[in-house]
PDB file of C-alpha atoms in Angstrom:
ATOM      1  CA  MET A   1      16.084   0.181 -11.414  1.00 90.00           C
ATOM      2  CA  ILE A   2      12.636   1.246 -10.188  1.00 98.00           C
ATOM      3  CA  LYS A   3      12.226   4.742  -8.733  1.00 98.00           C
ATOM      4  CA  VAL A   4      10.374   4.345  -5.432  1.00 98.00           C
ATOM      5  CA  THR A   5       9.110   7.007  -3.028  1.00 98.00           C
ATOM      6  CA  VAL A   6       8.184   5.707   0.445  1.00 98.00           C
ATOM      7  CA  TRP A   7       5.651   8.043   2.065  1.00 98.00           C
ATOM      8  CA  ASN A   8       4.907   7.936   5.793  1.00 98.00           C
ATOM      9  CA  GLU A   9       2.993  10.412   7.908  1.00 98.00           C
ATOM     10  CA  ASN A  10       5.758   9.918  10.547  1.00 97.00           C
ATOM     11  CA  ARG A  11       3.627  10.868  13.545  1.00 97.00           C
ATOM     12  CA  HIS A  12       3.734   7.724  15.713  1.00 97.00           C
ATOM     13  CA  GLU A  13       7.528   7.831  15.596  1.00 97.00           C
ATOM     14  CA  GLN A  14       7.448  11.301  17.176  1.00 94.00           C
ATOM     15  CA  LYS A  15       4.839  10.514  19.850  1.00 93.00           C
ATOM     16  CA  ASN A  16       5.279   6.891  20.912  1.00 97.00           C
ATOM     17  CA  PRO A  17       8.531   5.637  22.546  1.00 97.00           C
ATOM     18  CA  THR A  18       7.700   2.033  21.586  1.00 97.00           C
ATOM     19  CA  VAL A  19       7.482   2.974  17.915  1.00 98.00           C
ATOM     20  CA  GLN A  20      10.657   5.052  18.207  1.00 97.00           C
ATOM     21  CA  GLU A  21      12.481   2.026  19.600  1.00 98.00           C
ATOM     22  CA  ILE A  22      11.202  -0.379  16.935  1.00 98.00           C
ATOM     23  CA  TYR A  23      11.665   2.023  14.017  1.00 98.00           C
ATOM     24  CA  PRO A  24      14.447   4.483  14.960  1.00 97.00           C
ATOM     25  CA  LYS A  25      14.643   5.658  11.319  1.00 97.00           C
ATOM     26  CA  GLY A  26      10.859   5.718  10.999  1.00 98.00           C
ATOM     27  CA  ILE A  27       8.661   3.174   9.270  1.00 98.00           C
ATOM     28  CA  HIS A  28       9.595   4.862   5.993  1.00 98.00           C
ATOM     29  CA  GLY A  29      13.285   4.463   6.789  1.00 98.00           C
ATOM     30  CA  ALA A  30      12.924   0.742   7.538  1.00 98.00           C
ATOM     31  CA  ILE A  31      11.037   0.108   4.293  1.00 98.00           C
ATOM     32  CA  ALA A  32      13.402   2.269   2.252  1.00 98.00           C
ATOM     33  CA  GLU A  33      16.407   0.348   3.572  1.00 98.00           C
ATOM     34  CA  PHE A  34      15.354  -3.095   2.359  1.00 98.00           C
ATOM     35  CA  LEU A  35      14.076  -1.714  -0.949  1.00 98.00           C
ATOM     36  CA  GLU A  36      17.458  -0.059  -1.507  1.00 98.00           C
ATOM     37  CA  ASN A  37      19.128  -3.393  -0.721  1.00 97.00           C
ATOM     38  CA  ALA A  38      16.929  -4.910  -3.438  1.00 97.00           C
ATOM     39  CA  GLY A  39      18.504  -2.519  -5.940  1.00 97.00           C
ATOM     40  CA  HIS A  40      15.835   0.164  -6.264  1.00 98.00           C
ATOM     41  CA  ASP A  41      16.320   3.938  -6.364  1.00 98.00           C
ATOM     42  CA  VAL A  42      14.493   4.929  -3.162  1.00 98.00           C
ATOM     43  CA  LYS A  43      13.513   8.282  -1.668  1.00 98.00           C
ATOM     44  CA  THR A  44      11.327   9.036   1.339  1.00 98.00           C
ATOM     45  CA  ALA A  45       8.705  11.705   2.005  1.00 98.00           C
ATOM     46  CA  THR A  46       6.708  12.610   5.105  1.00 98.00           C
ATOM     47  CA  LEU A  47       3.569  14.521   6.006  1.00 98.00           C
ATOM     48  CA  ASP A  48       5.194  17.601   7.550  1.00 97.00           C
ATOM     49  CA  GLU A  49       7.417  18.399   4.585  1.00 97.00           C
ATOM     50  CA  PRO A  50       6.233  21.093   2.133  1.00 97.00           C
ATOM     51  CA  GLU A  51       3.518  19.556  -0.058  1.00 97.00           C
ATOM     52  CA  HIS A  52       3.974  16.457   2.159  1.00 98.00           C
ATOM     53  CA  GLY A  53       7.184  15.790   0.252  1.00 98.00           C
ATOM     54  CA  LEU A  54       5.139  14.947  -2.849  1.00 98.00           C
ATOM     55  CA  THR A  55       5.920  17.852  -5.143  1.00 97.00           C
ATOM     56  CA  GLU A  56       5.226  17.726  -8.863  1.00 96.00           C
ATOM     57  CA  GLU A  57       8.898  16.964  -9.461  1.00 97.00           C
ATOM     58  CA  VAL A  58       8.953  14.100  -6.932  1.00 98.00           C
ATOM     59  CA  LEU A  59       5.777  12.506  -8.283  1.00 98.00           C
ATOM     60  CA  ASN A  60       6.922  12.824 -11.891  1.00 97.00           C
ATOM     61  CA  ASN A  61      10.106  10.965 -10.936  1.00 97.00           C
ATOM     62  CA  THR A  62       8.333   8.185  -9.018  1.00 98.00           C
ATOM     63  CA  ASP A  63       7.515   4.829 -10.593  1.00 98.00           C
ATOM     64  CA  VAL A  64       5.962   3.379  -7.421  1.00 98.00           C
ATOM     65  CA  LEU A  65       4.661   5.265  -4.379  1.00 98.00           C
ATOM     66  CA  VAL A  66       4.479   3.346  -1.079  1.00 99.00           C
ATOM     67  CA  TRP A  67       1.947   4.823   1.399  1.00 98.00           C
ATOM     68  CA  TRP A  68       1.706   4.395   5.198  1.00 98.00           C
ATOM     69  CA  GLY A  69      -0.654   6.598   7.206  1.00 98.00           C
ATOM     70  CA  HIS A  70      -2.815   6.355  10.317  1.00 98.00           C
ATOM     71  CA  LEU A  71      -3.213   9.295  12.708  1.00 96.00           C
ATOM     72  CA  ALA A  72      -3.338  12.136  10.230  1.00 98.00           C
ATOM     73  CA  HIS A  73      -5.281  11.074   7.132  1.00 98.00           C
ATOM     74  CA  ASP A  74      -7.338  14.291   7.322  1.00 98.00           C
ATOM     75  CA  GLU A  75      -4.200  16.437   7.277  1.00 98.00           C
ATOM     76  CA  VAL A  76      -3.231  15.300   3.803  1.00 98.00           C
ATOM     77  CA  ASP A  77      -3.997  18.131   1.411  1.00 98.00           C
ATOM     78  CA  ASP A  78      -6.689  17.384  -1.168  1.00 98.00           C
ATOM     79  CA  GLU A  79      -4.611  18.983  -3.923  1.00 98.00           C
ATOM     80  CA  VAL A  80      -1.775  16.541  -3.220  1.00 98.00           C
ATOM     81  CA  VAL A  81      -4.262  13.639  -3.227  1.00 98.00           C
ATOM     82  CA  ASN A  82      -5.569  14.757  -6.619  1.00 98.00           C
ATOM     83  CA  LYS A  83      -2.025  14.906  -8.007  1.00 98.00           C
ATOM     84  CA  VAL A  84      -1.267  11.402  -6.729  1.00 98.00           C
ATOM     85  CA  GLN A  85      -4.510  10.082  -8.205  1.00 98.00           C
ATOM     86  CA  GLN A  86      -3.686  11.562 -11.601  1.00 97.00           C
ATOM     87  CA  ARG A  87      -0.198  10.051 -11.527  1.00 98.00           C
ATOM     88  CA  VAL A  88      -1.697   6.623 -10.782  1.00 98.00           C
ATOM     89  CA  LEU A  89      -4.160   6.994 -13.664  1.00 96.00           C
ATOM     90  CA  ASN A  90      -1.213   7.932 -15.873  1.00 95.00           C
ATOM     91  CA  GLY A  91       0.780   4.836 -14.887  1.00 96.00           C
ATOM     92  CA  MET A  92       2.461   5.252 -11.481  1.00 98.00           C
ATOM     93  CA  GLY A  93       2.045   2.283  -9.131  1.00 98.00           C
ATOM     94  CA  LEU A  94       0.640   2.736  -5.609  1.00 98.00           C
ATOM     95  CA  LEU A  95       1.338   0.332  -2.730  1.00 99.00           C
ATOM     96  CA  VAL A  96      -0.954   1.032   0.243  1.00 99.00           C
ATOM     97  CA  LEU A  97       0.102  -0.504   3.553  1.00 98.00           C
ATOM     98  CA  HIS A  98      -1.893  -1.391   6.686  1.00 98.00           C
ATOM     99  CA  SER A  99      -3.880   1.598   8.023  1.00 98.00           C
ATOM    100  CA  GLY A 100      -3.395   3.357   4.709  1.00 98.00           C
ATOM    101  CA  HIS A 101      -6.721   1.690   3.857  1.00 98.00           C
ATOM    102  CA  PHE A 102      -8.332   4.811   5.347  1.00 98.00           C
ATOM    103  CA  SER A 103      -6.117   7.277   3.479  1.00 98.00           C
ATOM    104  CA  LYS A 104      -7.751   9.839   1.235  1.00 98.00           C
ATOM    105  CA  ILE A 105      -5.917   8.508  -1.808  1.00 98.00           C
ATOM    106  CA  PHE A 106      -6.972   4.870  -1.305  1.00 98.00           C
ATOM    107  CA  LYS A 107     -10.605   5.823  -0.673  1.00 98.00           C
ATOM    108  CA  LYS A 108     -10.571   8.090  -3.714  1.00 98.00           C
ATOM    109  CA  LEU A 109      -9.242   5.338  -5.944  1.00 98.00           C
ATOM    110  CA  MET A 110     -11.609   2.707  -4.498  1.00 98.00           C
ATOM    111  CA  GLY A 111     -14.753   4.869  -4.397  1.00 98.00           C
ATOM    112  CA  THR A 112     -15.939   3.247  -1.130  1.00 98.00           C
ATOM    113  CA  SER A 113     -15.564   3.873   2.612  1.00 98.00           C
ATOM    114  CA  CYS A 114     -12.758   1.254   2.942  1.00 98.00           C
ATOM    115  CA  ASP A 115     -13.984   0.617   6.511  1.00 98.00           C
ATOM    116  CA  LEU A 116     -13.409  -2.613   8.453  1.00 98.00           C
ATOM    117  CA  LYS A 117     -13.360  -4.246  11.900  1.00 98.00           C
ATOM    118  CA  TRP A 118     -10.204  -3.990  14.029  1.00 98.00           C
ATOM    119  CA  ARG A 119      -8.785  -5.081  17.378  1.00 98.00           C
ATOM    120  CA  GLU A 120      -5.429  -4.766  19.163  1.00 97.00           C
ATOM    121  CA  ALA A 121      -4.877  -7.956  21.181  1.00 97.00           C
ATOM    122  CA  ASP A 122      -1.341  -9.193  20.361  1.00 97.00           C
ATOM    123  CA  GLU A 123      -2.793 -12.042  18.334  1.00 98.00           C
ATOM    124  CA  LYS A 124      -1.292 -14.305  15.719  1.00 98.00           C
ATOM    125  CA  GLU A 125      -1.918 -13.542  12.059  1.00 98.00           C
ATOM    126  CA  ARG A 126      -1.569 -16.220   9.391  1.00 98.00           C
ATOM    127  CA  ILE A 127      -1.550 -14.755   5.878  1.00 98.00           C
ATOM    128  CA  TRP A 128      -2.558 -17.434   3.387  1.00 98.00           C
ATOM    129  CA  ILE A 129      -1.327 -17.177  -0.196  1.00 98.00           C
ATOM    130  CA  VAL A 130      -4.515 -17.849  -2.163  1.00 98.00           C
ATOM    131  CA  ASN A 131      -3.071 -16.930  -5.567  1.00 98.00           C
ATOM    132  CA  PRO A 132       0.436 -18.445  -5.636  1.00 98.00           C
ATOM    133  CA  SER A 133       0.900 -17.707  -9.353  1.00 98.00           C
ATOM    134  CA  HIS A 134       0.634 -13.945  -8.821  1.00 98.00           C
ATOM    135  CA  PRO A 135       3.949 -12.028  -9.107  1.00 98.00           C
ATOM    136  CA  VAL A 136       3.535 -10.529  -5.625  1.00 98.00           C
ATOM    137  CA  ALA A 137       3.611 -14.072  -4.162  1.00 98.00           C
ATOM    138  CA  ASN A 138       6.958 -15.017  -5.751  1.00 98.00           C
ATOM    139  CA  GLY A 139       9.306 -16.753  -3.324  1.00 98.00           C
ATOM    140  CA  LEU A 140       6.720 -17.335  -0.600  1.00 98.00           C
ATOM    141  CA  GLY A 141       5.513 -20.600   0.932  1.00 97.00           C
ATOM    142  CA  GLU A 142       1.890 -21.462   1.625  1.00 98.00           C
ATOM    143  CA  TYR A 143       1.486 -18.748   4.247  1.00 98.00           C
ATOM    144  CA  ILE A 144       3.204 -16.012   6.252  1.00 98.00           C
ATOM    145  CA  GLU A 145       2.891 -16.247  10.027  1.00 98.00           C
ATOM    146  CA  LEU A 146       3.213 -13.184  12.249  1.00 98.00           C
ATOM    147  CA  GLU A 147       3.391 -13.830  15.991  1.00 98.00           C
ATOM    148  CA  LYS A 148       1.685 -10.559  16.960  1.00 98.00           C
ATOM    149  CA  GLU A 149      -0.344  -8.149  14.858  1.00 98.00           C
ATOM    150  CA  GLU A 150      -3.397  -5.911  14.971  1.00 98.00           C
ATOM    151  CA  MET A 151      -6.534  -7.661  13.727  1.00 98.00           C
ATOM    152  CA  TYR A 152      -8.438  -6.394  10.695  1.00 98.00           C
ATOM    153  CA  GLY A 153     -11.682  -8.242   9.981  1.00 98.00           C
ATOM    154  CA  GLU A 154     -14.391  -8.485   7.350  1.00 98.00           C
ATOM    155  CA  HIS A 155     -16.442  -6.900   6.091  1.00 98.00           C
ATOM    156  CA  PHE A 156     -13.762  -4.796   4.350  1.00 98.00           C
ATOM    157  CA  ASP A 157     -15.691  -2.185   2.359  1.00 98.00           C
ATOM    158  CA  ILE A 158     -13.684  -2.219  -0.874  1.00 98.00           C
ATOM    159  CA  PRO A 159     -14.561  -3.104  -4.480  1.00 98.00           C
ATOM    160  CA  ALA A 160     -13.921  -6.719  -5.439  1.00 98.00           C
ATOM    161  CA  PRO A 161     -10.174  -6.873  -6.239  1.00 98.00           C
ATOM    162  CA  ASP A 162      -9.052  -7.577  -9.791  1.00 98.00           C
ATOM    163  CA  ASP A 163      -6.745 -10.114  -8.146  1.00 98.00           C
ATOM    164  CA  LEU A 164      -6.916 -11.414  -4.559  1.00 98.00           C
ATOM    165  CA  VAL A 165      -3.477 -12.672  -3.527  1.00 98.00           C
ATOM    166  CA  PHE A 166      -3.639 -13.022   0.292  1.00 98.00           C
ATOM    167  CA  VAL A 167      -6.299 -13.813   2.886  1.00 98.00           C
ATOM    168  CA  SER A 168      -5.482 -13.424   6.585  1.00 98.00           C
ATOM    169  CA  TRP A 169      -6.727 -15.511   9.487  1.00 98.00           C
ATOM    170  CA  PHE A 170      -6.469 -14.208  13.054  1.00 98.00           C
ATOM    171  CA  GLU A 171      -6.233 -15.999  16.376  1.00 98.00           C
ATOM    172  CA  GLY A 172      -9.590 -14.532  17.432  1.00 98.00           C
ATOM    173  CA  GLY A 173     -11.298 -16.165  14.448  1.00 98.00           C
ATOM    174  CA  GLU A 174     -11.666 -13.365  11.889  1.00 98.00           C
ATOM    175  CA  VAL A 175     -10.528 -13.490   8.260  1.00 98.00           C
ATOM    176  CA  PHE A 176      -9.573 -10.586   6.008  1.00 98.00           C
ATOM    177  CA  ARG A 177      -8.725  -9.930   2.356  1.00 98.00           C
ATOM    178  CA  SER A 178      -5.170  -8.789   2.986  1.00 98.00           C
ATOM    179  CA  GLY A 179      -3.561  -8.644  -0.458  1.00 98.00           C
ATOM    180  CA  CYS A 180      -5.658  -6.930  -3.115  1.00 98.00           C
ATOM    181  CA  ALA A 181      -4.609  -5.807  -6.599  1.00 98.00           C
ATOM    182  CA  TYR A 182      -6.440  -3.262  -8.747  1.00 98.00           C
ATOM    183  CA  ASN A 183      -6.038  -1.662 -12.156  1.00 97.00           C
ATOM    184  CA  ARG A 184      -6.780   2.057 -12.254  1.00 97.00           C
ATOM    185  CA  GLY A 185      -6.304   3.778 -15.605  1.00 94.00           C
ATOM    186  CA  LYS A 186      -2.780   2.959 -16.789  1.00 95.00           C
ATOM    187  CA  GLY A 187      -1.626   2.371 -13.192  1.00 97.00           C
ATOM    188  CA  LYS A 188      -1.939  -0.401 -10.641  1.00 98.00           C
ATOM    189  CA  VAL A 189      -2.748  -0.361  -6.930  1.00 98.00           C
ATOM    190  CA  PHE A 190      -1.883  -3.039  -4.371  1.00 99.00           C
ATOM    191  CA  TYR A 191      -3.146  -3.097  -0.784  1.00 99.00           C
ATOM    192  CA  PHE A 192      -1.150  -5.147   1.763  1.00 99.00           C
ATOM    193  CA  ARG A 193      -2.606  -5.425   5.273  1.00 98.00           C
ATOM    194  CA  PRO A 194       0.052  -6.038   7.994  1.00 98.00           C
ATOM    195  CA  GLY A 195       2.204  -3.323   9.538  1.00 98.00           C
ATOM    196  CA  HIS A 196       0.844  -2.024  12.839  1.00 98.00           C
ATOM    197  CA  GLU A 197       3.307   0.515  14.185  1.00 98.00           C
ATOM    198  CA  THR A 198       3.985  -1.142  17.576  1.00 98.00           C
ATOM    199  CA  TYR A 199       5.094  -4.456  16.036  1.00 98.00           C
ATOM    200  CA  PRO A 200       8.331  -5.092  14.088  1.00 98.00           C
ATOM    201  CA  THR A 201       6.389  -6.381  11.093  1.00 98.00           C
ATOM    202  CA  TYR A 202       8.459  -4.612   8.449  1.00 98.00           C
ATOM    203  CA  TYR A 203      11.593  -6.502   9.567  1.00 98.00           C
ATOM    204  CA  ASN A 204       9.922  -9.842   8.753  1.00 98.00           C
ATOM    205  CA  LYS A 205      11.653 -11.324   5.695  1.00 98.00           C
ATOM    206  CA  ASP A 206       8.443 -12.618   4.108  1.00 98.00           C
ATOM    207  CA  VAL A 207       6.763  -9.232   4.538  1.00 98.00           C
ATOM    208  CA  GLN A 208       9.802  -7.619   2.949  1.00 98.00           C
ATOM    209  CA  THR A 209       9.539 -10.097   0.076  1.00 98.00           C
ATOM    210  CA  VAL A 210       5.904  -9.149  -0.507  1.00 98.00           C
ATOM    211  CA  ILE A 211       6.672  -5.424  -0.537  1.00 98.00           C
ATOM    212  CA  THR A 212       9.683  -5.891  -2.820  1.00 98.00           C
ATOM    213  CA  ASN A 213       7.640  -8.069  -5.188  1.00 98.00           C
ATOM    214  CA  ALA A 214       4.786  -5.549  -5.115  1.00 98.00           C
ATOM    215  CA  VAL A 215       7.114  -2.729  -6.155  1.00 98.00           C
ATOM    216  CA  SER A 216       8.198  -4.747  -9.210  1.00 98.00           C
ATOM    217  CA  PHE A 217       4.581  -5.671 -10.005  1.00 98.00           C
ATOM    218  CA  LEU A 218       3.365  -2.071  -9.720  1.00 98.00           C
ATOM    219  CA  ALA A 219       6.109  -0.463 -11.796  1.00 98.00           C
ATOM    220  CA  PRO A 220       4.826   1.190 -14.991  1.00 94.00           C
ATOM    221  CA  SER A 221       4.661  -1.156 -17.958  1.00 84.00           C
ATOM    222  CA  GLY A 222       5.741   1.428 -20.527  1.00 79.00           C
ATOM    223  CA  SER A 223       2.736   0.679 -22.715  1.00 77.00           C
ATOM    224  CA  GLN A 224       1.507   3.384 -25.061  1.00 79.00           C
ATOM    225  CA  ALA A 225      -1.171   5.671 -23.690  1.00 79.00           C
ATOM    226  CA  PRO A 226      -4.622   5.090 -25.242  1.00 83.00           C
ATOM    227  CA  VAL A 227      -5.997   7.761 -27.546  1.00 87.00           C
ATOM    228  CA  TYR A 228      -9.459   9.138 -26.779  1.00 91.00           C
ATOM    229  CA  GLY A 229     -11.938  11.334 -28.602  1.00 95.00           C
ATOM    230  CA  ASN A 230     -13.151  11.480 -32.179  1.00 96.00           C
ATOM    231  CA  ALA A 231     -11.385   8.891 -34.317  1.00 93.00           C
ATOM    232  CA  LYS A 232     -10.902   8.481 -38.054  1.00 92.00           C
ATOM    233  CA  PRO A 233     -11.871   5.045 -39.432  1.00 92.00           C
ATOM    234  CA  LEU A 234      -9.123   2.466 -39.900  1.00 93.00           C
ATOM    235  CA  GLU A 235     -10.904   1.026 -42.937  1.00 94.00           C
ATOM    236  CA  ALA A 236     -12.841   2.708 -45.708  1.00 93.00           C
ATOM    237  CA  ILE A 237     -16.505   2.929 -44.812  1.00 93.00           C
ATOM    238  CA  VAL A 238     -18.714   2.072 -47.758  1.00 91.00           C
ATOM    239  CA  ALA A 239     -21.934   4.046 -47.843  1.00 85.00           C
ATOM    240  CA  LYS A 240     -24.978   1.837 -47.861  1.00 81.00           C
TER     241      LYS A 240
END
């Protein structure tokens, strides 16, 4: 059983009646529900809780952190971001969704602006599986089709992914690297693009499959931590 914390800034749900109607339990609640059904130990956390719900105790008991943010990236405390970064470097997985590309934690781990093109025009998105052997693509067909989504377009200012799993095509003609895997220290990061708040994207079964697969992929491997610093020789060194 993987210990998952689903983090959501939870601001659209308080301000926008459309979002309230689509996600009455919040985006975090919708994601938590299907991850619980998949057998994981799931908790949620939101921006307005003390320490944004990401206390030392919560983070130390999280195998995979799922992150959704949009309106309030700047309100996330830098100290919390630093703690999350350190947990990732120590082995915790991080799944960044949709507009979380602009979150402080994703930008800190990527080291780039993470900027992109965008457009809201109720257009079709076709997410092509370009690496079908990757664990995150398990159980999927050749592509995922979403009837309406927000467009994200290249250039996406991120480092080249260690593994590129999905590439999106949009009705207006743009393409986008929409499923990107990274290794950071002992931890792993996966970015998954779809999930605009005014569309019911997180109820789509294929999207749920991706997120569920990503949680399993990102879970800590349990490998021994590397040892750094001055090291004694493994073999006798013969003076020459």
